[in-house]
Short mmCIF file of C-alpha atoms in Angstrom, two decimals:
data_model
loop_
_atom_site.label_atom_id
_atom_site.label_comp_id
_atom_site.label_asym_id
_atom_site.label_seq_id
_atom_site.Cartn_x
_atom_site.Cartn_y
_atom_site.Cartn_z
CA MET A 16 0.00 0.00 0.00
CA GLY A 17 1.34 3.42 -0.92
CA ARG A 18 1.63 6.44 1.31
CA MET A 19 -1.25 8.76 1.97
CA GLU A 20 -1.46 12.00 0.03
CA ASN A 21 -0.61 15.13 1.97
CA TRP A 22 -4.10 16.59 1.81
CA GLY A 23 -3.05 19.53 3.93
CA GLU A 24 -0.71 20.69 1.17
CA ILE A 25 -3.11 19.79 -1.63
CA TYR A 26 -5.94 21.88 -0.18
CA GLY A 27 -3.74 24.56 1.36
CA LEU A 28 -4.85 24.01 4.96
CA ILE A 29 -3.43 26.46 7.50
CA ASN A 30 -2.94 25.60 11.17
CA LEU A 31 -3.56 28.81 13.09
CA THR A 32 -1.64 27.54 16.12
CA ARG A 33 1.57 27.56 14.10
CA LEU A 34 1.32 31.11 12.81
CA LYS A 35 4.01 33.64 13.57
CA ILE A 36 3.27 37.14 14.82
CA SER A 37 4.31 38.39 11.39
CA ASP A 38 1.59 36.35 9.62
CA ARG A 39 -0.91 39.19 9.81
CA ASP A 40 -2.21 38.61 6.29
CA VAL A 41 -3.69 35.26 7.35
CA LEU A 42 -5.57 36.88 10.21
CA GLU A 43 -6.80 39.63 7.89
CA GLN A 44 -8.07 37.04 5.38
CA LEU A 45 -9.84 35.22 8.18
CA THR A 46 -11.50 38.47 9.22
CA ASP A 47 -12.58 39.50 5.71
CA GLY A 48 -13.93 36.04 4.87
CA THR A 49 -11.27 34.97 2.37
CA LEU A 50 -10.46 32.09 4.70
CA ARG A 51 -12.99 29.86 6.43
CA ARG A 52 -12.56 27.62 9.44
CA LEU A 53 -12.71 23.84 9.05
CA THR A 54 -11.98 23.43 12.76
CA ALA A 55 -11.29 25.92 15.52
CA GLU A 56 -7.59 25.77 14.61
CA VAL A 57 -7.46 25.01 10.87
CA VAL A 58 -8.56 27.29 8.01
CA VAL A 59 -8.72 27.04 4.23
CA ASN A 60 -9.29 29.40 1.33
CA ARG A 61 -13.05 29.75 1.05
CA GLY A 62 -13.12 29.88 -2.75
CA VAL A 63 -10.97 26.77 -3.12
CA TYR A 64 -13.05 24.85 -0.60
CA ASP A 65 -16.42 25.88 -2.03
CA ARG A 66 -15.42 24.68 -5.52
CA LEU A 67 -14.58 21.18 -4.30
CA PRO A 68 -17.10 18.34 -4.76
CA PRO A 69 -18.68 17.11 -1.49
CA TRP A 70 -16.34 14.14 -1.02
CA GLU A 71 -13.25 16.33 -1.41
CA ARG A 72 -14.61 18.85 1.08
CA ALA A 73 -15.10 15.91 3.45
CA THR A 74 -11.49 14.85 2.84
CA ALA A 75 -10.27 18.34 3.68
CA ARG A 76 -12.39 18.41 6.85
CA ALA A 77 -11.11 15.01 7.97
CA PHE A 78 -7.49 16.01 7.45
CA ALA A 79 -8.10 19.28 9.30
CA VAL A 80 -9.52 17.33 12.24
CA GLY A 81 -6.47 15.08 12.20
CA MET A 82 -4.18 18.12 12.31
CA THR A 83 -5.71 19.22 15.61
CA MET A 84 -5.83 15.86 17.43
CA ASP A 85 -3.14 14.85 19.93
CA LYS A 86 -4.15 11.20 20.33
CA ALA A 87 -7.37 10.55 18.39
CA VAL A 88 -7.36 8.35 15.29
CA ILE A 89 -9.62 9.00 12.30
CA GLY A 90 -11.66 5.98 11.20
CA GLY A 91 -14.56 4.91 9.00
CA GLN A 92 -15.25 6.33 5.56
CA ALA A 93 -13.27 9.45 6.49
CA ALA A 94 -10.15 7.30 6.90
CA ALA A 95 -10.88 5.50 3.62
CA ARG A 96 -11.08 8.83 1.82
CA LEU A 97 -7.81 9.98 3.38
CA TRP A 98 -6.23 6.80 2.00
CA GLY A 99 -7.40 7.95 -1.43
CA LEU A 100 -10.30 5.50 -1.68
CA GLN A 101 -13.76 6.14 -3.04
CA THR A 102 -16.64 5.89 -0.59
CA LEU A 103 -20.36 5.42 -0.95
CA GLY A 104 -21.36 8.31 1.30
CA VAL A 105 -20.08 11.51 2.86
CA GLU A 106 -20.27 11.72 6.64
CA SER A 107 -21.51 14.86 8.40
CA THR A 108 -18.98 14.44 11.22
CA VAL A 109 -15.51 12.90 11.31
CA PRO A 110 -15.44 9.60 13.26
CA CYS A 111 -12.53 9.23 15.68
CA TYR A 112 -11.20 6.62 18.10
CA LEU A 113 -8.86 6.71 21.05
CA PRO A 114 -6.28 3.90 20.70
CA ASP A 115 -5.88 0.99 23.11
CA GLY A 116 -9.31 1.25 24.67
CA GLY A 117 -9.13 4.92 25.60
CA THR A 118 -12.46 6.33 26.76
CA PRO A 119 -13.76 9.44 24.96
CA LYS A 120 -14.76 12.40 27.05
CA SER A 121 -18.39 13.48 27.35
CA PRO A 122 -20.07 14.21 23.99
CA LYS A 123 -20.74 17.72 25.28
CA LEU A 124 -16.99 18.31 25.13
CA TRP A 125 -16.41 16.92 21.64
CA PRO A 126 -15.15 19.47 19.09
CA ASP A 127 -17.64 20.56 16.43
CA GLY A 128 -17.72 18.16 13.51
CA VAL A 129 -16.20 15.25 15.44
CA THR A 130 -17.86 12.05 16.68
CA TYR A 131 -15.94 9.72 18.97
CA ARG A 132 -16.68 6.03 18.57
CA TYR A 133 -16.40 3.57 21.42
CA GLY A 134 -14.41 0.44 20.70
CA HIS A 135 -10.98 -1.10 21.16
CA LEU A 136 -8.45 0.07 18.57
CA PRO A 137 -5.04 -1.58 19.07
CA THR A 138 -2.03 0.66 18.50
CA ARG A 139 -0.82 -1.77 15.82
CA ASP A 140 -3.87 -0.81 13.72
CA VAL A 141 -2.97 2.89 13.73
CA ARG A 142 -0.99 4.55 10.93
CA GLU A 143 0.59 8.00 11.15
CA CYS A 144 1.06 10.00 7.96
CA HIS A 145 1.84 13.70 7.55
CA GLY A 146 1.28 14.27 11.24
CA ILE A 147 -2.22 12.78 11.45
CA ARG A 148 -3.36 9.35 12.66
CA VAL A 149 -5.77 7.11 10.76
CA THR A 150 -6.87 3.52 11.03
CA GLY A 151 -4.97 1.02 8.89
CA LEU A 152 -6.68 -0.36 5.83
CA ILE A 153 -8.17 -3.52 7.37
CA SER A 154 -9.38 -1.64 10.45
CA THR A 155 -10.89 0.98 8.15
CA PHE A 156 -12.84 -1.68 6.27
CA LEU A 157 -14.01 -3.26 9.53
CA ASP A 158 -15.12 0.12 10.87
CA ILE A 159 -17.17 0.76 7.73
CA ALA A 160 -18.68 -2.72 8.04
CA CYS A 161 -19.67 -1.98 11.65
CA HIS A 162 -21.10 1.48 11.20
CA GLU A 163 -22.27 1.70 7.56
CA ASN A 164 -23.49 -1.26 5.50
CA LEU A 165 -22.43 -4.02 3.14
CA HIS A 166 -22.52 -1.85 0.02
CA ALA A 167 -20.37 0.87 1.59
CA THR A 168 -17.83 -1.75 2.66
CA VAL A 169 -17.61 -3.31 -0.80
CA VAL A 170 -17.18 0.15 -2.36
CA ALA A 171 -14.14 0.86 -0.18
CA ILE A 172 -12.62 -2.59 -0.81
CA ASP A 173 -13.23 -2.38 -4.57
CA SER A 174 -11.51 0.99 -4.61
CA ALA A 175 -8.51 -0.36 -2.70
CA ARG A 176 -8.18 -3.38 -5.00
CA ALA A 177 -8.34 -1.14 -8.07
CA ARG A 178 -5.75 1.21 -6.56
CA TRP A 179 -3.25 -1.38 -5.30
CA SER A 180 -2.90 -4.55 -7.37
CA ARG A 181 -1.25 -6.50 -4.54
CA ILE A 182 -4.51 -6.35 -2.57
CA THR A 183 -6.52 -9.39 -3.64
CA ARG A 184 -9.54 -11.23 -2.33
CA GLY A 185 -7.24 -13.96 -1.04
CA SER A 186 -4.85 -11.61 0.74
CA LEU A 187 -7.72 -9.82 2.46
CA LEU A 188 -9.35 -13.06 3.61
CA LYS A 189 -6.04 -14.11 5.16
CA GLU A 190 -5.65 -10.80 6.97
CA ILE A 191 -9.13 -10.80 8.49
CA VAL A 192 -8.73 -14.26 10.05
CA ALA A 193 -7.25 -12.57 13.12
CA LEU A 194 -10.41 -10.44 13.43
CA ARG A 195 -12.82 -13.37 13.61
CA ARG A 196 -14.26 -12.28 16.98
CA ARG A 197 -14.56 -8.58 16.18
CA ARG A 198 -17.93 -6.94 15.66
CA GLY A 199 -18.73 -6.51 11.97
CA ILE A 200 -16.46 -9.33 10.80
CA GLY A 201 -19.35 -11.17 9.11
CA VAL A 202 -20.20 -8.14 6.98
CA LEU A 203 -16.53 -7.57 6.21
CA ARG A 204 -15.98 -11.17 5.12
CA GLU A 205 -19.01 -11.02 2.82
CA ALA A 206 -17.81 -7.70 1.41
CA VAL A 207 -14.40 -9.17 0.61
CA GLU A 208 -16.04 -12.12 -1.17
CA LEU A 209 -18.18 -9.72 -3.24
CA SER A 210 -15.31 -7.41 -4.16
CA VAL A 211 -13.66 -7.21 -7.58
CA GLN A 212 -10.36 -5.74 -8.75
CA ASN A 213 -11.60 -3.73 -11.73
CA SER A 214 -14.49 -1.57 -10.56
CA GLY A 215 -14.40 1.87 -12.12
CA SER A 216 -16.28 3.86 -9.49
CA ALA A 217 -18.31 3.76 -6.30
CA GLN A 218 -21.58 4.03 -8.21
CA GLU A 219 -20.53 1.22 -10.55
CA THR A 220 -19.88 -1.01 -7.53
CA ARG A 221 -23.26 -0.09 -6.11
CA ALA A 222 -25.01 -0.89 -9.40
CA ARG A 223 -23.21 -4.25 -9.63
CA LEU A 224 -24.31 -5.22 -6.12
CA ILE A 225 -27.90 -4.20 -6.79
CA LEU A 226 -27.87 -6.28 -9.97
CA GLU A 227 -26.40 -9.32 -8.22
CA GLU A 228 -28.90 -9.12 -5.36
CA ALA A 229 -31.86 -8.76 -7.74
CA ASP A 230 -31.01 -12.01 -9.58
CA LEU A 231 -33.22 -10.96 -12.48
CA PRO A 232 -34.56 -13.70 -14.74
CA GLY A 233 -32.99 -13.41 -18.17
CA VAL A 234 -29.62 -12.12 -16.97
CA GLU A 235 -27.19 -14.80 -18.08
CA THR A 236 -23.83 -13.04 -18.17
CA VAL A 237 -22.49 -9.82 -16.67
CA GLU A 238 -19.05 -8.65 -17.77
CA ILE A 239 -17.33 -5.75 -15.99
CA GLN A 240 -15.16 -3.04 -17.56
CA VAL A 241 -15.38 -4.42 -21.10
CA ARG A 242 -13.11 -2.89 -23.74
CA PHE A 243 -14.32 -2.12 -27.27
CA ASP A 244 -11.69 -1.15 -29.85
CA ARG A 245 -12.59 1.33 -32.55
CA GLU A 246 -11.86 0.47 -36.19
CA GLU A 247 -8.89 2.80 -36.46
CA GLY A 248 -7.26 0.90 -33.63
CA LYS A 249 -5.98 3.96 -31.80
CA ARG A 250 -8.99 4.57 -29.60
CA PHE A 251 -11.16 2.34 -27.50
CA TYR A 252 -14.11 2.54 -25.15
CA VAL A 253 -14.51 0.75 -21.83
CA VAL A 254 -18.07 0.16 -20.64
CA ASP A 255 -19.07 -0.47 -17.05
CA PHE A 256 -21.16 -3.59 -17.74
CA LEU A 257 -21.99 -5.74 -20.73
CA ILE A 258 -25.06 -7.86 -19.97
CA ASN A 259 -25.83 -10.94 -22.07
CA GLY A 260 -23.37 -9.73 -24.68
CA TRP A 261 -25.60 -6.97 -26.08
CA ILE A 262 -26.82 -4.64 -23.30
CA VAL A 263 -24.29 -1.94 -22.48
CA VAL A 264 -24.75 -0.30 -19.07
CA GLU A 265 -23.01 3.01 -18.36
CA VAL A 266 -23.21 4.29 -14.77
CA ASP A 267 -22.68 8.04 -14.92
CA GLY A 268 -20.48 9.47 -12.19
CA LEU A 269 -21.52 12.32 -9.93
CA VAL A 270 -19.05 14.77 -11.48
CA LYS A 271 -19.63 13.98 -15.13
CA TYR A 272 -21.20 17.32 -15.93
CA ARG A 273 -19.13 19.42 -13.56
CA SER A 274 -17.52 21.77 -16.02
CA HIS A 275 -15.42 24.89 -15.77
CA SER A 276 -16.80 26.35 -18.99
CA PRO A 277 -19.68 25.95 -21.48
CA GLU A 278 -17.10 24.80 -24.05
CA ASP A 279 -15.99 21.94 -21.79
CA LEU A 280 -19.59 20.94 -21.20
CA ARG A 281 -20.37 20.92 -24.92
CA ALA A 282 -17.27 18.84 -25.60
CA THR A 283 -18.33 16.34 -22.92
CA ILE A 284 -21.82 16.01 -24.36
CA ARG A 285 -20.43 15.68 -27.90
CA ALA A 286 -18.03 12.92 -26.86
CA GLU A 287 -20.85 11.16 -25.02
CA ARG A 288 -23.04 11.20 -28.15
CA ASP A 289 -20.20 9.88 -30.30
CA ARG A 290 -19.64 7.09 -27.80
CA GLU A 291 -23.30 6.10 -27.70
CA LYS A 292 -23.53 6.22 -31.51
CA PHE A 293 -20.58 3.82 -31.72
CA PHE A 294 -22.54 1.20 -29.78
CA THR A 295 -26.00 1.74 -31.24
CA ASN A 296 -24.64 1.53 -34.80
CA ARG A 297 -23.37 -1.93 -33.93
CA GLY A 298 -26.66 -3.11 -32.51
CA TYR A 299 -25.93 -2.75 -28.81
CA ARG A 300 -28.61 -1.46 -26.49
CA VAL A 301 -27.21 1.30 -24.28
CA LEU A 302 -28.63 1.98 -20.82
CA ARG A 303 -27.28 5.16 -19.26
CA ILE A 304 -27.86 5.00 -15.51
CA ALA A 305 -27.60 7.99 -13.16
CA PRO A 306 -26.84 7.47 -9.46
CA SER A 307 -30.43 8.47 -8.65
CA HIS A 308 -31.64 5.50 -10.73
CA LEU A 309 -30.07 3.21 -8.13
CA ASN A 310 -32.24 4.53 -5.30
CA ALA A 311 -35.17 2.35 -4.24
CA VAL A 312 -38.00 4.54 -2.93
CA ASP A 313 -40.49 3.19 -0.38
CA GLY A 314 -39.28 -0.36 -0.89
CA GLU A 315 -40.03 -0.35 -4.61
CA GLU A 316 -37.61 -1.58 -7.24
CA CYS A 317 -35.13 1.05 -8.39
CA ASP A 318 -35.35 2.58 -11.87
CA PHE A 319 -32.20 0.76 -12.98
CA LEU A 320 -33.75 -2.66 -12.42
CA ARG A 321 -37.08 -1.64 -13.94
CA LEU A 322 -35.36 -0.36 -17.07
CA LEU A 323 -33.22 -3.48 -17.33
CA ARG A 324 -36.27 -5.76 -16.96
CA LEU A 325 -37.94 -4.02 -19.90
CA THR A 326 -34.78 -4.22 -22.01
CA LEU A 327 -34.43 -7.95 -21.35
CA LEU A 328 -37.84 -8.44 -22.98
CA GLU A 329 -36.42 -7.17 -26.29
CA GLU A 330 -34.87 -9.44 -28.88
CA PRO A 331 -31.10 -9.07 -29.17
CA PRO A 332 -29.75 -8.31 -32.66
CA ALA A 333 -29.12 -11.43 -34.72
CA HIS A 334 -25.37 -10.86 -34.99
CA LEU A 335 -25.10 -10.56 -31.19
CA ARG A 336 -27.53 -13.34 -30.34
CA ARG A 337 -24.88 -16.03 -30.12
CA SER A 338 -23.27 -14.32 -27.13
CA ALA A 339 -26.59 -13.44 -25.51
#
């Protein structure tokens, strides 16, 4: 596993407790609103912070909390994000532990934006990087399994396996043997079994799990991250899923249409149309799924599954039927 990014440098976080008397410009920027507080002691440029997507703002907040803690260790999805992993959700407060069974003080005394979790965290499971302390990878996964859900745990593990090739299903199963009596181990073990090494995003992982759990009649094969070469041989497309050899599923990310200019947005839309035309001209059925299509409302089936059910009723093109 590689080292953690120095998020403090990346986001330009400033620790007010380390300022010199001569650093008056920082105090002036804090007064005029150029800087905003992430914690009582750490500030960041307001414009930079406000332009970040929610998960990056959460990363900055978590690192800021870590900069101010003497003993506490950051855990859960916040720790996963600090390790550079994708997560399924963004927490409203940063979860922290005290190592070796330390007891948190009264919640009334917790700093704003921090939630202490009760549980034994051995010192051997703590990693220190760039002056902050976070849970190690396995402890991070276990914490997510305990406090989030199966899908969130698989998302973090998928992201780790895609990021570091040496992390495999087998290596993870060996490492968690020592945790067999820890709370959440059953969820963690199942998440490891469900994980893959080539997921492209958190939402793709979520869609895959929803599809597997639905066990729809008519779904015979599901291929992940399938490459299609273009005729000229220099370019290729990779699709999230290919179902039954003829249904292409594209799970759109949350930042797809975040654009710095109208020109960038038009270029994105144009490239998307060219991509879809490539598949439809060859007889593939393309389903473009937004993250909201994965949400099941009031216990009903999500839009993704409803759309896929209808598509499965169609006849595949003759030239693709052999693989369907």
